[in-house]
mmCIF file of C-alpha atoms and ligand atoms in Angstrom:
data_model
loop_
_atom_site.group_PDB
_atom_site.id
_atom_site.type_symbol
_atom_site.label_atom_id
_atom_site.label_comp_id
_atom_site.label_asym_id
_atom_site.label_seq_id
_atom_site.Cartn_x
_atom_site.Cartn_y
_atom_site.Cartn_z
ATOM 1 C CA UNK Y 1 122.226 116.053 -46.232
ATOM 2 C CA UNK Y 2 125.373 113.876 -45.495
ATOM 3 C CA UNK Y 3 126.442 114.109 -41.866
ATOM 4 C CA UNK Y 4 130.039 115.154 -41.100
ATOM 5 C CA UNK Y 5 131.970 118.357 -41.821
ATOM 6 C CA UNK Y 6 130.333 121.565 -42.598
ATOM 7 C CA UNK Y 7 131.736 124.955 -42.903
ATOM 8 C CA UNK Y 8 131.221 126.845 -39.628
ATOM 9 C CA UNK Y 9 131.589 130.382 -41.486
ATOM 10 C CA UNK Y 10 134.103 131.638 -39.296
ATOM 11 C CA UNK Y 11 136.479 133.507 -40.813
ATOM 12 C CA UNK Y 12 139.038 133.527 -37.864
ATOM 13 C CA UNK Y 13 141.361 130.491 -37.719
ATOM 14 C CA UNK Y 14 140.537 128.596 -34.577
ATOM 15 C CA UNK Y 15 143.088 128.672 -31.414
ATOM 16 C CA UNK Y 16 144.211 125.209 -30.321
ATOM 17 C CA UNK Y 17 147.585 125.537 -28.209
ATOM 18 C CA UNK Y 18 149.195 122.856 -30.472
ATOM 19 C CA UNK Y 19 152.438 124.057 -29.499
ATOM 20 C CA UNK Y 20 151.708 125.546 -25.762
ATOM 21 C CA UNK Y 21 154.905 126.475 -23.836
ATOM 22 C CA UNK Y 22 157.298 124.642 -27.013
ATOM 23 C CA UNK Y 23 160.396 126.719 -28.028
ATOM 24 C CA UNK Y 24 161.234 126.867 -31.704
ATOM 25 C CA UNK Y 25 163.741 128.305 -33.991
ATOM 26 C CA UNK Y 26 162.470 129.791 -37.070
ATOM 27 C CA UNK Y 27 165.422 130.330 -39.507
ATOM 28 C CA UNK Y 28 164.698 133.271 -42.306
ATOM 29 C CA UNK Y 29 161.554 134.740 -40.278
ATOM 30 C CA UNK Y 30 162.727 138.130 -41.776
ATOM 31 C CA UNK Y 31 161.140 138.147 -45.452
ATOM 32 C CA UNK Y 32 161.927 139.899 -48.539
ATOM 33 C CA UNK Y 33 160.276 143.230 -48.866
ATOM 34 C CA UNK Y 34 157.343 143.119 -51.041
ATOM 35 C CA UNK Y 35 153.114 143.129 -50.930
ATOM 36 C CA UNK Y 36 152.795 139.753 -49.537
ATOM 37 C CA UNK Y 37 153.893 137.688 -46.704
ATOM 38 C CA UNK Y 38 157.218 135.255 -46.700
ATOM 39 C CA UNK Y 39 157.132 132.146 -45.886
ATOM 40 C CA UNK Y 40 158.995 132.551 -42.307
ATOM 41 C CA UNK Y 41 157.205 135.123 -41.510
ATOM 42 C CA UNK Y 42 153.818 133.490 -41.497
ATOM 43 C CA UNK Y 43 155.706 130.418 -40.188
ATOM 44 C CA UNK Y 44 156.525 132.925 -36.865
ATOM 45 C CA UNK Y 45 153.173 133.946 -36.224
ATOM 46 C CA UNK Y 46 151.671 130.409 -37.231
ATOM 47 C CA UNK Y 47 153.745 128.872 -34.356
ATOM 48 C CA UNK Y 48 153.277 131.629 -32.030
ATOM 49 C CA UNK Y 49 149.691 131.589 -32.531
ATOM 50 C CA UNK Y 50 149.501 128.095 -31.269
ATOM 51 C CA UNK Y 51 151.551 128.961 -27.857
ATOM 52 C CA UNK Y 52 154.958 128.728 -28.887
ATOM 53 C CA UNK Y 53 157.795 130.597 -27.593
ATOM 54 C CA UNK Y 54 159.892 131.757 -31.225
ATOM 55 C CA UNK Y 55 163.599 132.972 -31.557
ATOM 56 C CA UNK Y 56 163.681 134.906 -35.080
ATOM 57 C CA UNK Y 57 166.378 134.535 -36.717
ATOM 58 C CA UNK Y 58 167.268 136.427 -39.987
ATOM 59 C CA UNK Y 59 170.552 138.128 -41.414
ATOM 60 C CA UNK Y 60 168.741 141.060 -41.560
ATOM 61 C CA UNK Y 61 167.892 141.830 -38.219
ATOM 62 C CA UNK Y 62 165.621 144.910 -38.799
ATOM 63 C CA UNK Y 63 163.151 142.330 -40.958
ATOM 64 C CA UNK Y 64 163.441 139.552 -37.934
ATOM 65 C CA UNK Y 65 162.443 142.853 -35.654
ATOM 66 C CA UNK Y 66 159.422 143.431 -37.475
ATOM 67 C CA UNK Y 67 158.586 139.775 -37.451
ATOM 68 C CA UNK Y 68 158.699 139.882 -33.573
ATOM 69 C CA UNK Y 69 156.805 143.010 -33.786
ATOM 70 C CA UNK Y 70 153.923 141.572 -34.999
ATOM 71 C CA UNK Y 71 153.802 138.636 -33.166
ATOM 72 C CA UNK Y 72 153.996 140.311 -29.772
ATOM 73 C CA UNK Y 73 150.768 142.551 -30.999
ATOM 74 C CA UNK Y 74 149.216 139.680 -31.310
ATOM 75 C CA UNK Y 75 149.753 138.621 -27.325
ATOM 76 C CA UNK Y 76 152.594 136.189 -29.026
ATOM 77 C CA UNK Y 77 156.214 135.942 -27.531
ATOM 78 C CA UNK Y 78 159.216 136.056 -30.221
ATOM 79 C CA UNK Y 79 162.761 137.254 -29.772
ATOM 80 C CA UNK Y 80 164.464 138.455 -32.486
ATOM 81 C CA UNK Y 81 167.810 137.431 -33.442
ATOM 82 C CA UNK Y 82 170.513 138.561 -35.915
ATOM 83 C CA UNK Y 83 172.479 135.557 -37.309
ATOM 84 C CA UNK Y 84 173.717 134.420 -40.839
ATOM 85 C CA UNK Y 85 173.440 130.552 -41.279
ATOM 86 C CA UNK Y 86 176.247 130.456 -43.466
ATOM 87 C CA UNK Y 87 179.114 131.242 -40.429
ATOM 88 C CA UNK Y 88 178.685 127.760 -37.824
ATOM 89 C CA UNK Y 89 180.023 130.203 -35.229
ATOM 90 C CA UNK Y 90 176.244 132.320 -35.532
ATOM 91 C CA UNK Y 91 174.721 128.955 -36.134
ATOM 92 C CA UNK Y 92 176.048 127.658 -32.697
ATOM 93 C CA UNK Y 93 174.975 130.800 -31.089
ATOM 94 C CA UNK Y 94 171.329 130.540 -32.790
ATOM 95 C CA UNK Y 95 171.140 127.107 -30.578
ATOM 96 C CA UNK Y 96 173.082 128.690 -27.266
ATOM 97 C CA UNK Y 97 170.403 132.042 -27.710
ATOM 98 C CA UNK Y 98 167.797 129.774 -28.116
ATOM 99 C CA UNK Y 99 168.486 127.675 -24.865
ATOM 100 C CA UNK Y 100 169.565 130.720 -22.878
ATOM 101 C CA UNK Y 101 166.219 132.354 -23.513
ATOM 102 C CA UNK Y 102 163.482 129.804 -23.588
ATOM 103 C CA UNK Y 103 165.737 126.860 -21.597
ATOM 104 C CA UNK Y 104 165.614 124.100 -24.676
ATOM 105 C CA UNK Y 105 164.603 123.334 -28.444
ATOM 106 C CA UNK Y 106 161.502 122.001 -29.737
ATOM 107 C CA UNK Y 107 161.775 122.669 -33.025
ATOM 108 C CA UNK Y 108 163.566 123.821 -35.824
ATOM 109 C CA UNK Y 109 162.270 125.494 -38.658
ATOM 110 C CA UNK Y 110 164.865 125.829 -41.263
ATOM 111 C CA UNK Y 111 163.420 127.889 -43.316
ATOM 112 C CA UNK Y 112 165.765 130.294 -45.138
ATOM 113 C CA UNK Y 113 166.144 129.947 -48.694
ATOM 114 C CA UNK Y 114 167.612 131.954 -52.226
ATOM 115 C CA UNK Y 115 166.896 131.808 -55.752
ATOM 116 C CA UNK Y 116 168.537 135.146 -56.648
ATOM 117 C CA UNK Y 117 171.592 134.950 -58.855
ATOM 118 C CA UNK Y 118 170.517 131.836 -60.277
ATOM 119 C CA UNK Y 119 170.483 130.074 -64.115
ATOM 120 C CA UNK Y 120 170.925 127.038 -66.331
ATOM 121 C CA UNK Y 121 173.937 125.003 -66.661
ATOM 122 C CA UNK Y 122 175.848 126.995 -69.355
ATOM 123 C CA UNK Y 123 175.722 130.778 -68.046
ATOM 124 C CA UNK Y 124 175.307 130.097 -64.037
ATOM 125 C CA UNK Y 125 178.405 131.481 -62.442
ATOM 126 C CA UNK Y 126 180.659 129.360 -60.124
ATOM 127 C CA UNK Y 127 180.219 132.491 -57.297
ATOM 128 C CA UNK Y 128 176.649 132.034 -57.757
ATOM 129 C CA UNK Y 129 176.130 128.477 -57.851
ATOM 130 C CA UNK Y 130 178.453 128.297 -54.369
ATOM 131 C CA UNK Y 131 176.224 130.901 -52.728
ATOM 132 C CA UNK Y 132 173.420 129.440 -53.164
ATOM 133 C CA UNK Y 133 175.064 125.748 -52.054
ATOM 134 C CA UNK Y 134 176.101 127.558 -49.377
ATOM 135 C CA UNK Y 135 172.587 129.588 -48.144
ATOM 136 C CA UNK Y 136 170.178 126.603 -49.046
ATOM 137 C CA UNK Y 137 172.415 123.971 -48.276
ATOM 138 C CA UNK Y 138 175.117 124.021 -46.015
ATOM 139 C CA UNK Y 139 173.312 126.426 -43.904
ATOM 140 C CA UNK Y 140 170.581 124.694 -42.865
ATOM 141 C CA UNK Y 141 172.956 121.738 -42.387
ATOM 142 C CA UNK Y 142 174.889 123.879 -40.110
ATOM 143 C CA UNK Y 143 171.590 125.024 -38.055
ATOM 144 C CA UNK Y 144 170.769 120.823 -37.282
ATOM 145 C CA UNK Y 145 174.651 120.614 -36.298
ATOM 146 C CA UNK Y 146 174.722 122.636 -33.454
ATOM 147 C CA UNK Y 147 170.429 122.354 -32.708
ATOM 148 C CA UNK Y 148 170.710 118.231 -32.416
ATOM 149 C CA UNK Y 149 172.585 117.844 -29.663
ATOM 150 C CA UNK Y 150 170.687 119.788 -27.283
ATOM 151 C CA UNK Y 151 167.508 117.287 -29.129
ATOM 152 C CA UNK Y 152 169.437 114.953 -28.410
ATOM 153 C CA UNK Y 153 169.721 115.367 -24.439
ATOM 154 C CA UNK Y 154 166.032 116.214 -24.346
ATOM 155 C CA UNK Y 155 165.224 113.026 -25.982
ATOM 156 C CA UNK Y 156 162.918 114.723 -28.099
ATOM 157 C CA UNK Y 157 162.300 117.284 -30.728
ATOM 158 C CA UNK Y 158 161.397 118.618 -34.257
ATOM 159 C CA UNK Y 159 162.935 119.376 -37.289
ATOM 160 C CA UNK Y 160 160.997 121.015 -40.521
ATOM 161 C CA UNK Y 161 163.532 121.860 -43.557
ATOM 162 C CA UNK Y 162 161.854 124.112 -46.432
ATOM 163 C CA UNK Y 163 162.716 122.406 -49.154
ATOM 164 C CA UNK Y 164 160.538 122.766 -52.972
ATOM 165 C CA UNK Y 165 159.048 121.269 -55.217
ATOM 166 C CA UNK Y 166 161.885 122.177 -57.755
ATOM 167 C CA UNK Y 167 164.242 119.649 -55.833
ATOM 168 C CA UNK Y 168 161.856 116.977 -57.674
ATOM 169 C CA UNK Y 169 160.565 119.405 -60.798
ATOM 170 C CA UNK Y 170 161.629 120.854 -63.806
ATOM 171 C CA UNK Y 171 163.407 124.013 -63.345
ATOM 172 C CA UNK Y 172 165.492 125.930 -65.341
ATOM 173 C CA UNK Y 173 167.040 127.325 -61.756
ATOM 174 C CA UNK Y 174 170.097 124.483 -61.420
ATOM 175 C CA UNK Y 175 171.741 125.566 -58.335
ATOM 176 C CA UNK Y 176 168.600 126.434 -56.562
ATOM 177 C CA UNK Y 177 167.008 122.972 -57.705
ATOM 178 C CA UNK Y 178 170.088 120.864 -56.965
ATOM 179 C CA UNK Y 179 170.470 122.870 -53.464
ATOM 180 C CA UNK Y 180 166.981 121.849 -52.210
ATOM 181 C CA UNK Y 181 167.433 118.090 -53.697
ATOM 182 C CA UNK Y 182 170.557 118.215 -51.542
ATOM 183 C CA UNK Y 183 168.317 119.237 -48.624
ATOM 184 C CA UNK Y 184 165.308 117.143 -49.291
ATOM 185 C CA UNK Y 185 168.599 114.405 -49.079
ATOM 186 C CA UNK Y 186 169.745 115.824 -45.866
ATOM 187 C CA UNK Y 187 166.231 115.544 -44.675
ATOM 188 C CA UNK Y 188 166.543 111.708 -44.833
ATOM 189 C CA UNK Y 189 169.877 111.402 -43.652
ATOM 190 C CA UNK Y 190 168.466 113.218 -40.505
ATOM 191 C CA UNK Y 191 165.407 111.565 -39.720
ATOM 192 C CA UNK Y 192 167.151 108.237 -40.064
ATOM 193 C CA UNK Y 193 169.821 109.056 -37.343
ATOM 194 C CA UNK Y 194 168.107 111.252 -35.670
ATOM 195 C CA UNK Y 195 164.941 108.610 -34.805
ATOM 196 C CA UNK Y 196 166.554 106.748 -31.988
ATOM 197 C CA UNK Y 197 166.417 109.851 -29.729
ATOM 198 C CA UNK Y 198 162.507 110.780 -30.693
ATOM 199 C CA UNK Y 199 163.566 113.575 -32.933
ATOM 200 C CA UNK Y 200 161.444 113.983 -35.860
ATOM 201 C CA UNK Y 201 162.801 115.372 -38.951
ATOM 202 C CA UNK Y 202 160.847 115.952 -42.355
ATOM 203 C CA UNK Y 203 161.300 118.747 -45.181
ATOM 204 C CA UNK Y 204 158.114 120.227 -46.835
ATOM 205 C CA UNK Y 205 158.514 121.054 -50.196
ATOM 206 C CA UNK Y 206 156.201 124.590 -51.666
ATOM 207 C CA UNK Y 207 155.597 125.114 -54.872
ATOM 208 C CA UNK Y 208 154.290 128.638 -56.334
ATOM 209 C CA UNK Y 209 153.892 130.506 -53.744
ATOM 210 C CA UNK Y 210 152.542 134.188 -53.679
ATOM 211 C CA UNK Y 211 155.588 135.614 -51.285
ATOM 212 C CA UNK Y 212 157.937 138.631 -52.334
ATOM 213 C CA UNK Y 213 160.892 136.581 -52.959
ATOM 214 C CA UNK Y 214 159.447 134.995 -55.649
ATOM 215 C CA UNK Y 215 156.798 137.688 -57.391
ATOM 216 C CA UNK Y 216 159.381 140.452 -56.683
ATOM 217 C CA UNK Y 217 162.144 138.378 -57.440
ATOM 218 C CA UNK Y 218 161.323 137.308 -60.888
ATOM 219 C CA UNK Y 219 159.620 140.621 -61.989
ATOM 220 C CA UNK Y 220 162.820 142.083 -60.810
ATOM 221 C CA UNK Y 221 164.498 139.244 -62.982
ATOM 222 C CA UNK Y 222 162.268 138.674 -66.233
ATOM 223 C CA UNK Y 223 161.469 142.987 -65.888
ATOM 224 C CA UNK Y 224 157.854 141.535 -66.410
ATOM 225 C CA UNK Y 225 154.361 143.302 -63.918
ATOM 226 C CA UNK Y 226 154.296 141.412 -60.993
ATOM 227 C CA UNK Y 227 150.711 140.522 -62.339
ATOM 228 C CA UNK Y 228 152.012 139.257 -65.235
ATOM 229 C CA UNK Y 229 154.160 136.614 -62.817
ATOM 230 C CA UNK Y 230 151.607 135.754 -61.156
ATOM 231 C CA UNK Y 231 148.868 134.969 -63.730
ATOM 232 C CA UNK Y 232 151.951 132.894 -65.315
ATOM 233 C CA UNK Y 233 152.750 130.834 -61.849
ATOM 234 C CA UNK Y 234 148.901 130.836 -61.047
ATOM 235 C CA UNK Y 235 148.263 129.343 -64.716
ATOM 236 C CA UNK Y 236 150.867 126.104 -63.587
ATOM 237 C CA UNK Y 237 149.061 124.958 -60.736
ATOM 238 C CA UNK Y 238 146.605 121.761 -61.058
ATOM 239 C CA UNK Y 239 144.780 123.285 -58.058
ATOM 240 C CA UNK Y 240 142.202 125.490 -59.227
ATOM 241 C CA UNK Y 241 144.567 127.156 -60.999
ATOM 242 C CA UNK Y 242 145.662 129.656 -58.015
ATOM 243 C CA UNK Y 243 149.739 130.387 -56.345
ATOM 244 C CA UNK Y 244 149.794 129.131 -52.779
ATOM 245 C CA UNK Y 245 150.201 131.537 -49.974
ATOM 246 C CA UNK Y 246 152.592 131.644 -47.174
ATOM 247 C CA UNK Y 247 150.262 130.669 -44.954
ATOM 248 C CA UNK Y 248 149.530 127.319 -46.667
ATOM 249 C CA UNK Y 249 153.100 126.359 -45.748
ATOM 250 C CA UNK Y 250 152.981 128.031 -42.027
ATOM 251 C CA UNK Y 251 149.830 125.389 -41.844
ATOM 252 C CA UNK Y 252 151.761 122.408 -42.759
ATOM 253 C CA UNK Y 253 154.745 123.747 -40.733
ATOM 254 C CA UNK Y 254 152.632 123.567 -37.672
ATOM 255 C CA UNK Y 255 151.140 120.234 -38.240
ATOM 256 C CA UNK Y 256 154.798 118.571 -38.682
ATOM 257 C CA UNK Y 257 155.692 120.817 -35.465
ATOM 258 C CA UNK Y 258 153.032 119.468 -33.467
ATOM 259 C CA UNK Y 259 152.105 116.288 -31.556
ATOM 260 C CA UNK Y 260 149.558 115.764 -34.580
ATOM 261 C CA UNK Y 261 152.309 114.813 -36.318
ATOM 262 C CA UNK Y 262 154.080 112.773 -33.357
ATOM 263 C CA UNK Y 263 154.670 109.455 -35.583
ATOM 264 C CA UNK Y 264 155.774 111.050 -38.777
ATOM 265 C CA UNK Y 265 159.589 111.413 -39.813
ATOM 266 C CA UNK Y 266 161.637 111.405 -42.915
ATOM 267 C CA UNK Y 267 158.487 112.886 -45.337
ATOM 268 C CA UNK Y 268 159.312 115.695 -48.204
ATOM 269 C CA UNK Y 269 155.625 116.614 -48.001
ATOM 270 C CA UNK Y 270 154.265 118.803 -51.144
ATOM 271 C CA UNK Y 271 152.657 121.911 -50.642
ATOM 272 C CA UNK Y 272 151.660 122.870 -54.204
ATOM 273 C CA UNK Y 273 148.209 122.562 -55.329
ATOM 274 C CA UNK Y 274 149.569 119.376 -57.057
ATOM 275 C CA UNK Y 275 152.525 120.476 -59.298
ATOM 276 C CA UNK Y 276 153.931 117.561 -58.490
ATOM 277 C CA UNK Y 277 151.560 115.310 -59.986
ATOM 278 C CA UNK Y 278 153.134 116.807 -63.474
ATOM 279 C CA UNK Y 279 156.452 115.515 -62.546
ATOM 280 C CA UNK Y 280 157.630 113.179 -65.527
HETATM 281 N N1 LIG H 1 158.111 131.602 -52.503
HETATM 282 C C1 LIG H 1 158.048 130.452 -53.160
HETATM 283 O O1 LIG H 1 157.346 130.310 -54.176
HETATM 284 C C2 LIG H 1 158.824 129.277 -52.625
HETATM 285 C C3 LIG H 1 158.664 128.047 -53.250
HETATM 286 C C4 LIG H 1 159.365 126.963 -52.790
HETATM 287 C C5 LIG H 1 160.200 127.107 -51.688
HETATM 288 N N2 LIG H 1 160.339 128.307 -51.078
HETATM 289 C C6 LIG H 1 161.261 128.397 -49.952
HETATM 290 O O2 LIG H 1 160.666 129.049 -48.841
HETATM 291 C C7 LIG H 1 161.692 129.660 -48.046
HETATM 292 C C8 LIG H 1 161.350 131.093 -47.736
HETATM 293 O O3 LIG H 1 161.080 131.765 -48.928
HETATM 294 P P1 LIG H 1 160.355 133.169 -48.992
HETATM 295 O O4 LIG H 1 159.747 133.222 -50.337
HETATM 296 O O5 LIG H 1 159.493 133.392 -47.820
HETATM 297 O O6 LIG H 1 161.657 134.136 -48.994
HETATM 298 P P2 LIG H 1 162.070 135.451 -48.201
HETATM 299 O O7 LIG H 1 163.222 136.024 -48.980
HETATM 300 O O8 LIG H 1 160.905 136.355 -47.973
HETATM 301 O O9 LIG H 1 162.588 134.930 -46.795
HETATM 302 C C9 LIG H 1 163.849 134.410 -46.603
HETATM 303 C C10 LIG H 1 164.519 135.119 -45.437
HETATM 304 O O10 LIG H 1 165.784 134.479 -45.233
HETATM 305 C C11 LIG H 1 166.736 135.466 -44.910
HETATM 306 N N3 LIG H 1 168.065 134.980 -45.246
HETATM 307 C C12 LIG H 1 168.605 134.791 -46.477
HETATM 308 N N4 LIG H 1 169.846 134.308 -46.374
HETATM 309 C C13 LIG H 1 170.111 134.172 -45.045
HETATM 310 C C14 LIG H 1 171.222 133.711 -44.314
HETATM 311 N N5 LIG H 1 172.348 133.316 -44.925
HETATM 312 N N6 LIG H 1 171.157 133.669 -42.966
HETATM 313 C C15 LIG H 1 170.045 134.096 -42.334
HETATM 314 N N7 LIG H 1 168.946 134.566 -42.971
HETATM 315 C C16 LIG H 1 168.981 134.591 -44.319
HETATM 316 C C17 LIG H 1 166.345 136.673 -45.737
HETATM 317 O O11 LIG H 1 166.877 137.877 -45.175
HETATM 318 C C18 LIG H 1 164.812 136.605 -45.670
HETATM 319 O O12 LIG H 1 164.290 137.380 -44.607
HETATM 320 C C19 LIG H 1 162.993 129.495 -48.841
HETATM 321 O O13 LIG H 1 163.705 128.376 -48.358
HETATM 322 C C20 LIG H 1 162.497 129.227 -50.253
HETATM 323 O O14 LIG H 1 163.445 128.503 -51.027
HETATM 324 C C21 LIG H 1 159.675 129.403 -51.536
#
């Protein structure tokens, strides 16, 4: 028998305090209704888990509600707080809420995201395609704008951008694909300025995930089961052939967060069972 790792069988993830006393932003922690759990959602609770201190942010502030809900069942602490990225007024007062309530920023998670609306070249609509510029874009732009200075005086910090793997993948989704290449872009532009003062800033990049924006999205879309999308998505991925969840990104999300992390910047790390290893 080789020495090293071996399972432990425990079935309950194991506490650490990775992020004891750090207070984050999470961007989005509202989710789409559906069976499964977003991607900011599980984000939330993954950083709360691990000691943080979260301000929830979603335009829908019922959804960010039940996002702090769950974390304070859990023993966690998470504010909830109404805000649409797309106005830099209620991004500056995401950062001001932020500092009023937990006294800095630690991290960012910018994690909000659309696909809905979206199409190929010839029958996407200008409204549509500025939307989504706007929400995936220019939003999470305006988040860093008003979050970095504060960074910036603390001489330290985080930044995590959700990106996808359709910024470097085929898609027939333009605006969403161009939107996150923009961000994977802005991701690099960050990290590079942003290094002198010790802020980190890197972008991870999902690919098929099982959360309701996308199974509820594109059975809503295609008017195919939602088992139907996701045998299809499953069928894509090199990886055993299974969708990722949300909390395969809320993992990653807390690594980059973390001191584990402490000498990475300026990454657009995959988290896609390997889609994209088919790229070209
Ligand atoms: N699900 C996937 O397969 C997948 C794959 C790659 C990338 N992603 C990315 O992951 C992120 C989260 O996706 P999800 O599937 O969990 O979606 P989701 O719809 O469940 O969560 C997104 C949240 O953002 C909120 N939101 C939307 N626009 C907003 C705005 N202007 N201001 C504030 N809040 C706003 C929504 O209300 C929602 O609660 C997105 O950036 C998405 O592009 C998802």
């Amino acid at each position: 028998m080789l020495d090293g790792y071996r399972p432990t069988g425990n079935e309950e993830p194991t506490l650490t305090a990775k992020l004891d006393g750090r207070s984050v932003i999470v961007t989005g922690a509202g989710q789409t209704p559906g069976e499964t759990m977003g991607n900011g959602r599980a984000a939330t609770l993954a950083f709360a888990r691990e000691g943080a201190k979260v301000l929830a942010v979603d335009r829908r502030l019922s959804s960010a509600i039940e996002t702090a809900q769950m974390v304070r069942a859990e023993g966690g602490i998470c504010e909830a707080f109404e805000a649409d990225i797309t106005n830099e007024a209620a991004c500056e007062a995401i950062a001001d809420e932020c500092v009023r309530r937990f006294g800095r920023i630690d991290v960012l998670h910018n994690n909000v995201g659309i696909g809905a609306g979206d199409a190929g070249p010839t029958s996407l609509t200008e409204d549509n395609w500025h939307r989504i510029m706007d929400v995936n874009l220019t939003g999470p732009w305006l988040v860093c704008k008003h979050v970095l200075p504060i960074m910036r005086e603390q001489q330290s910090g985080t930044i995590i951008n959700i990106s996808s793997v359709a910024a470097i993948a085929s898609t027939p989704m333009l605006a969403y694909k161009v939107s996150k290449a923009g961000l994977n872009a802005l991701t690099e532009a960050l990290a590079g300025s942003a290094a002198r003062y010790g802020i980190r800033v890197n972008a991870i990049m999902p690919g098929l995930m099982d959360t309701p924006m996308a199974i509820e999205g594109f059975s809503a879309a295609t008017g195919r089961s939602r088992d139907d999308v996701r045998a299809a998505r499953a069928g894509q991925v090199p990886l055993q052939r299974r969708q990722g969840t949300a909390w395969d990104v809320a993992n990653a999300a807390v690594f980059l967060a973390s001191d584990d992390s402490g000498y990475i910047t300026g990454v657009l790390l995959p988290v896609d069972g390997g889609i994209h290893l088919k790229v070209g």
